[in-house]
Amino acid sequence: MTEVEKVAEAVEAITLNGVEADDDFVDPWNVTSKSDTGIDYDKLIKRFGSSKIDDALIEKFEKVTGKPAHHFIRRGIFFSHRDLHNILNLKEQGKPFYLYTGRGPSSDSLHLGHLIPFIITKWLQETFDVPLVIQLTDDEKVLWKDLKIEDAIKMARENAKDIIAIGFDVNKTFIFNNLEFMGKCPAMYQNIIRIQRCVTFNQVKGIFGFGDSDIIGKIGFPAAQAAPALSSTFPFIFGDKKVPVLIPCAIDQDPYFRMTRDVAPRLGFPKCALIHSAFFPSLQGAKSKMSASEQNSTLSLTDTAKQIKNKINKYAFSGGRATVEEHRKLGGIPDVDVAYQLLKFFLEDDAKLEEIRVAYSKGELLTGEIKKLAIETITPIVEDHQTKRKAVTDEVLDQFMEIRQLKFGS
Ligand code: TYM
């Protein structure tokens, strides 16, 4: 049984039993949990068939790279992987590989949750000194969101500016949007067709839950997200070499790459490796991920200091108790408290974070106080991003999106 068939069977079993059979639902378009603590990631690893990033792997990572792992990895925010060992072995042997990640431009700006995979990708690019390709799936958003093609292209360019502001190295980074790149680079469309020839309708139904009345664009689309995981999609970077790839993303994108991993060896390419992150929660709580479609549950990268303060104070789900007396007596619950979760993602100082966790759990720190700490941590990060974003002109954007050779490695 191939990887895709196994997954299709597992997904079918889940669907047949209904979502009720499990408290969590995760696919590239929807993430929901019935539990206040959010998705049960250990269960998800089992269901998706990936592997946990455990202490031994983190140790190997630090040994190979010669530096401490990023706090997203140390804190289990990137909690799951596929074949990360292989990538570390390549690094150890001085062999080439590249990074691939992406964004589906459905709004003018990114939210804080979108930053997670891009922050780790930037860190990995610096750590490994390898090329990076970033795909903007404006075609996906036209198909799923009923956007006009022209508007999706504009959003892709706006989103690319946010991504560049995170600090990627122009010499090592190629950014492209599908609706324009495919017309300029026949290699991408040719790989899409190769991939589409390997996957049946039944298989994509099993993996993505497509139904008979879904438009045919959706059914064919997964091949467009798979193609950048084949290095021959970028002949101007890799020539005709079959270069392995590592893909950082949140775990909602894994279905695309399970399909890709099944197809790649049949086309003579290595299976893509992945590292998966947990979801940055909605302000309303861990039952859903932060998503651009819900304004009040989202911290956008365009929010002002005042908006950040108001949103966190008004909407961030609290793990505190009903009264101050009760809170002092019983303590708060950091695992469900969104202000604490914000700190877990964005407060880099491990000792300070632990101090806050202990004080909140003991009831020494009140809800208003932990929210204030979250506001003080998030606001400068967003403001700094806005300053950097202003410096990303159309000319800078064009440099990142120009089809060209990249310079990497010593
Ligand atoms: P999109 O635009 O939905 O999301 C972009 C990236 O952000 C991750 N993400 C999150 N991570 C943590 N917490 C959240 N609340 C959160 N919401 C979104 C997503 O997993 C993704 O990594 N189809 C893709 C675009 C794409 C892509 C790729 C993503 C094309 N090629 C390769 C990753 C890797 C999409 O619509 O992502």
Coordinates of C-alpha atoms and ligand atoms in Angstrom, one line a residue:
M1 CA 0.0 0.0 0.0
T2 CA 1.5 3.4 -0.9
E3 CA 1.7 6.3 1.6
V4 CA -1.2 8.1 -0.1
E5 CA -3.4 5.0 0.0
K6 CA -2.7 4.4 3.7
V7 CA -3.5 8.0 4.5
A8 CA -6.6 7.9 2.3
E9 CA -7.8 4.8 4.2
A10 CA -7.1 6.5 7.6
V11 CA -8.9 9.7 6.5
E12 CA -11.8 7.7 5.2
A13 CA -12.1 5.9 8.6
I14 CA -12.1 9.2 10.4
T15 CA -14.7 10.6 8.0
L16 CA -16.9 7.5 8.3
N17 CA -16.8 7.7 12.0
G18 CA -17.6 11.4 11.8
V19 CA -15.6 14.2 13.3
E20 CA -17.2 13.2 16.6
A21 CA -14.9 10.1 16.7
D22 CA -12.2 12.6 17.5
D23 CA -12.4 16.0 19.2
D24 CA -10.0 17.6 16.7
F25 CA -10.3 18.5 13.0
V26 CA -7.3 19.6 11.0
D27 CA -7.0 20.1 7.3
P28 CA -5.5 23.0 5.2
W29 CA -8.7 25.0 5.4
N30 CA -10.2 24.3 8.9
V31 CA -8.7 23.7 12.3
T32 CA -11.0 23.1 15.2
S33 CA -10.9 21.4 18.6
K34 CA -13.5 20.7 21.2
S35 CA -11.0 21.0 24.0
D36 CA -10.0 24.2 25.7
T37 CA -6.4 23.2 25.5
G38 CA -6.7 22.9 21.7
I39 CA -5.5 20.2 19.4
D40 CA -4.1 17.0 20.9
Y41 CA -0.8 17.1 18.9
D42 CA 0.3 13.6 20.0
K43 CA -2.8 12.1 18.6
L44 CA -2.4 14.1 15.4
I45 CA 1.1 12.8 15.0
K46 CA -0.3 9.3 15.1
R47 CA -3.2 10.1 12.8
F48 CA -1.0 11.8 10.2
G49 CA 1.8 9.3 10.6
S50 CA 4.6 11.8 11.2
S51 CA 7.2 11.7 14.0
K52 CA 7.7 13.7 17.2
I53 CA 10.6 16.1 17.4
D54 CA 12.0 14.6 20.6
D55 CA 15.0 15.5 22.8
A56 CA 17.4 13.2 21.0
L57 CA 16.5 14.9 17.7
I58 CA 17.0 18.3 19.2
E59 CA 20.3 17.2 20.6
K60 CA 21.4 16.0 17.1
F61 CA 20.2 19.3 15.6
E62 CA 22.3 21.3 18.0
K63 CA 25.3 19.0 17.5
V64 CA 25.1 19.3 13.7
T65 CA 24.5 23.1 13.6
G66 CA 26.8 23.9 16.5
K67 CA 24.2 26.3 18.0
P68 CA 21.2 26.1 20.4
A69 CA 18.0 25.2 18.7
H70 CA 15.5 28.0 18.1
H71 CA 13.1 28.6 21.0
F72 CA 10.2 27.4 18.7
I73 CA 12.0 24.0 18.6
R74 CA 13.1 24.0 22.2
R75 CA 9.5 24.7 23.4
G76 CA 7.8 22.1 21.2
I77 CA 6.1 24.7 19.0
F78 CA 7.7 22.8 16.1
F79 CA 6.7 19.5 17.4
S80 CA 6.6 17.1 14.5
H81 CA 8.7 16.2 11.4
R82 CA 9.2 13.9 8.5
D83 CA 12.7 12.8 7.7
L84 CA 14.5 15.7 9.5
H85 CA 17.3 13.2 10.3
N86 CA 18.0 13.0 6.6
I87 CA 18.4 16.7 6.3
L88 CA 20.7 16.8 9.3
N89 CA 22.8 14.0 7.8
L90 CA 23.1 16.0 4.5
K91 CA 24.2 19.1 6.5
E92 CA 26.8 16.9 8.3
Q93 CA 28.1 15.6 5.0
G94 CA 28.2 19.0 3.4
K95 CA 25.6 17.9 0.8
P96 CA 23.1 20.3 -0.8
F97 CA 19.4 20.8 0.1
Y98 CA 17.0 23.7 0.0
L99 CA 14.1 25.1 1.9
Y100 CA 10.6 25.6 0.6
T101 CA 7.6 27.3 2.3
G102 CA 4.6 29.5 1.3
R103 CA 1.6 31.5 1.8
G104 CA -1.9 31.6 0.3
P105 CA -2.7 35.3 0.0
S106 CA -6.3 35.7 1.2
S107 CA -5.9 39.1 2.9
D108 CA -3.8 42.2 2.4
S109 CA -1.6 41.5 5.4
L110 CA -0.4 38.6 7.4
H111 CA -1.4 37.9 11.0
L112 CA 0.9 36.9 13.9
G113 CA 0.2 33.2 13.3
H114 CA 1.5 33.3 9.8
L115 CA 4.8 34.6 11.1
I116 CA 5.6 31.3 12.9
P117 CA 6.7 29.2 9.8
F118 CA 8.5 32.2 8.3
I119 CA 10.4 33.1 11.4
I120 CA 11.7 29.5 11.7
T121 CA 12.5 29.4 7.9
K122 CA 14.6 32.6 8.2
W123 CA 16.5 31.1 11.1
L124 CA 17.0 27.8 9.2
Q125 CA 18.2 29.8 6.2
E126 CA 20.8 31.5 8.4
T127 CA 21.7 28.3 10.2
F128 CA 22.1 26.1 7.1
D129 CA 23.1 28.7 4.5
V130 CA 20.9 27.2 1.8
P131 CA 18.6 28.5 -0.9
L132 CA 14.9 29.1 -0.1
V133 CA 11.9 29.2 -2.4
I134 CA 8.7 30.9 -1.2
Q135 CA 5.4 30.1 -3.1
L136 CA 2.5 32.4 -3.0
T137 CA -0.6 30.4 -4.0
D138 CA -2.7 33.2 -5.4
D139 CA -4.3 30.5 -7.7
E140 CA -5.4 28.6 -4.6
K141 CA -7.2 31.6 -3.2
V142 CA -9.0 32.4 -6.4
L143 CA -10.3 28.8 -6.4
W144 CA -11.2 28.7 -2.7
K145 CA -12.2 32.3 -1.8
D146 CA -13.9 33.5 -5.0
L147 CA -11.3 36.3 -5.4
K148 CA -10.7 37.9 -8.8
I149 CA -7.4 36.9 -10.4
E150 CA -6.2 40.5 -10.5
D151 CA -6.9 41.0 -6.7
A152 CA -5.2 37.8 -5.8
I153 CA -2.1 38.8 -7.6
K154 CA -2.1 42.2 -5.8
M155 CA -2.5 40.5 -2.5
A156 CA 0.3 38.1 -3.3
R157 CA 2.6 41.1 -3.9
E158 CA 1.5 42.8 -0.7
N159 CA 2.0 39.6 1.3
A160 CA 5.4 39.1 -0.2
K161 CA 6.4 42.5 1.2
D162 CA 5.4 41.3 4.7
I163 CA 7.4 38.2 4.2
I164 CA 10.5 40.1 3.0
A165 CA 10.3 42.4 6.1
I166 CA 10.9 39.3 8.3
G167 CA 14.5 39.5 7.0
F168 CA 15.2 37.0 4.3
D169 CA 18.5 37.2 2.4
V170 CA 17.8 38.3 -1.2
N171 CA 20.9 36.4 -2.5
K172 CA 19.4 33.1 -1.3
T173 CA 15.7 33.7 -1.6
F174 CA 13.3 33.4 -4.6
I175 CA 9.7 34.4 -4.1
F176 CA 7.1 33.6 -6.7
N177 CA 3.3 33.7 -7.2
N178 CA 1.8 30.9 -9.2
L179 CA -0.5 33.0 -11.4
E180 CA 2.5 34.8 -12.9
F181 CA 5.5 32.5 -12.4
M182 CA 3.9 29.6 -14.4
G183 CA 3.7 31.7 -17.5
K184 CA 7.4 32.5 -17.2
C185 CA 8.8 29.1 -16.3
P186 CA 7.4 26.1 -18.2
A187 CA 9.3 23.7 -15.9
M188 CA 6.8 24.4 -13.2
Y189 CA 3.7 23.6 -15.3
Q190 CA 5.5 20.5 -16.7
N191 CA 6.1 19.2 -13.2
I192 CA 2.5 19.9 -12.2
I193 CA 1.4 17.7 -15.1
R194 CA 3.9 15.0 -14.1
I195 CA 2.4 15.0 -10.6
Q196 CA -1.2 15.1 -11.7
R197 CA -0.6 12.0 -13.8
C198 CA 0.4 10.1 -10.6
V199 CA -2.6 10.9 -8.4
T200 CA -6.2 9.7 -8.9
F201 CA -9.4 11.6 -8.0
N202 CA -10.1 8.9 -5.4
Q203 CA -6.8 9.7 -3.7
V204 CA -7.3 13.4 -3.5
K205 CA -10.8 12.8 -2.3
G206 CA -9.3 10.7 0.5
I207 CA -6.6 13.2 1.4
F208 CA -8.4 16.5 1.1
G209 CA -12.1 15.5 1.4
F210 CA -13.0 16.8 -2.0
G211 CA -16.5 15.9 -3.2
D212 CA -18.2 15.3 -6.5
S213 CA -19.5 18.8 -6.7
D214 CA -16.2 20.6 -6.0
I215 CA -14.9 22.6 -8.9
I216 CA -12.2 20.9 -10.9
G217 CA -9.7 23.6 -10.1
K218 CA -9.6 22.5 -6.5
I219 CA -9.1 18.9 -7.5
G220 CA -6.0 19.7 -9.6
F221 CA -4.6 22.3 -7.3
P222 CA -2.6 20.1 -4.8
A223 CA -0.1 19.4 -7.7
A224 CA 0.7 23.2 -7.8
Q225 CA 1.7 23.2 -4.1
A226 CA 3.6 19.9 -4.6
A227 CA 5.7 21.1 -7.6
P228 CA 8.1 23.4 -5.7
A229 CA 9.2 20.3 -3.7
L230 CA 10.8 19.0 -6.9
S231 CA 14.0 20.9 -7.5
S232 CA 13.6 20.7 -11.3
T233 CA 10.8 23.3 -11.0
F234 CA 13.6 25.8 -10.6
P235 CA 16.1 25.0 -13.3
F236 CA 17.6 28.5 -13.0
I237 CA 18.6 27.7 -9.3
F238 CA 19.3 23.9 -9.4
G239 CA 20.0 23.1 -13.0
D240 CA 19.1 19.4 -13.5
K241 CA 20.2 18.3 -10.1
K242 CA 17.7 16.4 -7.9
V243 CA 18.2 18.3 -4.7
P244 CA 16.4 17.3 -1.4
V245 CA 14.1 19.8 0.3
L246 CA 13.0 20.7 3.8
I247 CA 9.6 22.3 4.2
P248 CA 8.7 24.3 7.4
C249 CA 4.9 24.8 7.8
A250 CA 2.1 24.5 10.4
I251 CA 0.7 20.9 10.4
D252 CA -2.4 22.0 8.5
Q253 CA -0.4 21.9 5.3
D254 CA 0.8 18.3 5.8
P255 CA -1.9 16.7 3.5
Y256 CA -0.3 18.4 0.5
F257 CA 3.1 17.0 1.3
R258 CA 1.9 13.4 2.2
M259 CA 0.7 13.4 -1.4
T260 CA 4.0 14.9 -2.6
R261 CA 6.1 12.3 -0.7
D262 CA 4.1 9.6 -2.4
V263 CA 4.7 10.9 -5.8
A264 CA 8.3 12.2 -5.7
P265 CA 10.1 8.9 -5.7
R266 CA 8.0 7.8 -8.7
L267 CA 9.3 10.8 -10.6
G268 CA 12.9 10.0 -9.5
F269 CA 13.1 12.7 -6.7
P270 CA 13.8 12.3 -2.9
K271 CA 10.8 12.6 -0.6
C272 CA 10.5 16.1 0.9
A273 CA 11.3 16.4 4.6
L274 CA 9.1 18.5 6.8
I275 CA 9.0 20.2 10.2
H276 CA 5.5 21.0 11.5
S277 CA 4.4 23.7 13.9
A278 CA 1.5 23.8 16.3
F279 CA -1.1 26.5 15.7
F280 CA -0.9 30.0 17.1
P281 CA -4.3 30.2 18.8
S282 CA -7.2 32.5 18.0
L283 CA -7.6 35.2 20.6
Q284 CA -10.8 33.5 21.5
G285 CA -8.9 30.4 22.6
A286 CA -7.1 27.3 21.5
K287 CA -10.2 25.7 20.1
S288 CA -9.4 27.3 16.7
K289 CA -6.2 28.7 15.1
M290 CA -5.7 32.4 14.5
S291 CA -7.2 33.0 11.1
A292 CA -7.5 36.1 8.9
S293 CA -11.3 35.6 8.5
E294 CA -12.1 36.6 12.1
Q295 CA -11.0 40.2 12.8
N296 CA -11.6 40.1 16.6
S297 CA -9.7 36.9 17.1
T298 CA -6.7 38.0 15.1
L299 CA -3.7 40.2 15.7
S300 CA -2.8 41.5 12.3
L301 CA 0.7 42.9 11.4
T302 CA -1.0 46.1 10.4
D303 CA -2.6 46.6 13.9
T304 CA -1.7 49.8 15.8
A305 CA -0.4 49.6 19.4
K306 CA -3.9 50.7 20.6
Q307 CA -5.6 48.0 18.6
I308 CA -3.3 45.3 20.0
K309 CA -3.9 46.5 23.5
N310 CA -7.7 46.6 23.0
K311 CA -7.9 43.3 21.3
I312 CA -5.8 41.4 23.9
N313 CA -7.6 43.1 26.8
K314 CA -11.1 42.6 25.4
Y315 CA -10.9 39.2 23.5
A316 CA -7.9 37.2 24.7
F317 CA -9.4 34.1 26.3
S318 CA -8.3 34.0 30.0
G319 CA -7.2 31.0 32.0
G320 CA -7.9 33.1 35.1
R321 CA -10.6 32.4 37.7
A322 CA -13.9 34.2 38.1
T323 CA -12.9 36.4 41.1
V324 CA -9.5 37.7 42.3
E325 CA -10.0 35.8 45.6
E326 CA -10.5 32.5 43.7
H327 CA -7.6 33.3 41.4
R328 CA -5.3 33.9 44.3
K329 CA -6.4 30.7 45.9
L330 CA -6.5 28.3 42.9
G331 CA -4.2 30.0 40.4
G332 CA -4.6 30.5 36.7
I333 CA -4.3 27.9 33.9
P334 CA -1.5 28.8 31.5
D335 CA -2.4 26.0 29.0
V336 CA -5.7 27.6 28.1
D337 CA -4.7 31.3 28.7
V338 CA -4.1 33.1 25.3
A339 CA -2.0 35.8 26.8
Y340 CA 0.4 33.1 28.2
Q341 CA 0.3 31.4 24.8
L342 CA 1.3 34.6 23.1
L343 CA 4.2 34.9 25.4
K344 CA 5.2 31.2 24.8
F345 CA 5.5 32.0 21.1
F346 CA 7.1 35.5 21.3
L347 CA 8.9 36.0 24.6
E348 CA 12.4 34.6 23.9
D349 CA 13.8 34.7 27.4
D350 CA 13.2 31.1 28.8
A351 CA 13.8 32.1 32.4
K352 CA 11.3 35.0 32.3
L353 CA 8.7 32.8 30.6
E354 CA 9.0 30.2 33.3
E355 CA 8.8 32.8 36.1
I356 CA 5.5 34.1 34.5
R357 CA 4.1 30.5 34.1
V358 CA 4.8 29.7 37.8
A359 CA 3.5 33.0 39.1
Y360 CA 0.3 32.7 37.0
S361 CA -0.2 29.1 38.0
K362 CA 0.1 30.0 41.7
G363 CA -2.3 32.9 41.4
E364 CA 0.4 35.5 42.2
L365 CA 0.0 37.0 38.7
L366 CA -3.5 38.2 37.7
T367 CA -5.2 38.0 34.3
G368 CA -4.8 41.8 33.7
E369 CA -1.2 41.5 34.6
I370 CA -0.4 38.6 32.3
K371 CA -2.3 40.4 29.5
K372 CA -0.2 43.5 30.1
L373 CA 3.0 41.4 29.7
A374 CA 1.7 40.0 26.5
I375 CA 0.9 43.4 25.2
E376 CA 4.4 44.7 26.1
T377 CA 6.0 41.7 24.3
I378 CA 3.9 41.8 21.1
T379 CA 3.6 45.5 20.5
P380 CA 7.3 46.2 19.8
I381 CA 7.5 43.1 17.6
V382 CA 4.6 44.4 15.4
E383 CA 5.9 47.9 15.4
D384 CA 9.4 46.8 14.4
H385 CA 7.8 44.7 11.6
Q386 CA 5.9 47.8 10.4
T387 CA 9.1 49.9 10.2
K388 CA 10.9 47.1 8.2
R389 CA 7.8 46.6 6.0
K390 CA 7.9 50.3 5.0
A391 CA 11.4 49.9 3.6
V392 CA 10.3 47.1 1.3
T393 CA 9.7 49.0 -1.9
D394 CA 8.4 47.6 -5.2
E395 CA 12.1 47.6 -6.4
V396 CA 13.1 45.4 -3.5
L397 CA 10.1 43.1 -4.1
D398 CA 11.1 42.8 -7.8
Q399 CA 14.6 41.7 -6.8
F400 CA 13.2 38.8 -4.7
M401 CA 10.8 37.8 -7.5
E402 CA 13.2 38.0 -10.4
I403 CA 14.0 34.6 -12.0
R404 CA 17.7 34.3 -11.4
Q405 CA 20.5 32.2 -10.0
L406 CA 20.9 32.3 -6.2
K407 CA 24.1 32.7 -4.3
F408 CA 24.5 30.4 -1.3
G409 CA 27.1 28.1 0.4
S410 CA 30.6 29.0 1.0
Ligands
TYM1 P1 -1.6 30.0 4.6 O1 -1.5 31.3 3.9 O2 -2.9 29.5 5.2 O3 -0.6 30.0 5.8 C1 0.8 30.4 5.6 C2 1.7 29.6 6.6 O4 1.3 29.9 7.9 C3 0.9 28.7 8.6 N1 -0.2 29.1 9.5 C4 -0.1 29.1 10.8 N2 0.9 28.8 11.6 C5 0.7 28.9 12.9 N3 -0.4 29.3 13.5 C6 -1.5 29.7 12.7 N4 -2.6 30.2 13.3 C7 -1.3 29.6 11.3 N5 -2.2 29.9 10.3 C8 -1.4 29.6 9.2 C9 0.5 27.7 7.5 O5 0.6 26.4 7.9 C10 1.5 28.1 6.4 O6 2.7 27.4 6.7 N6 -1.5 26.6 0.9 C11 -0.7 27.4 1.8 C12 0.4 28.2 1.1 C13 1.6 27.4 0.7 C14 2.5 26.7 1.6 C15 3.5 26.1 0.8 C16 2.6 26.7 3.0 C17 2.0 27.1 -0.6 N7 3.2 26.3 -0.6 C18 4.5 25.4 1.3 C19 3.7 26.0 3.5 C20 4.6 25.3 2.7 C21 -1.6 28.4 2.6 O7 -2.6 28.8 2.1 O8 -0.9 28.9 3.7

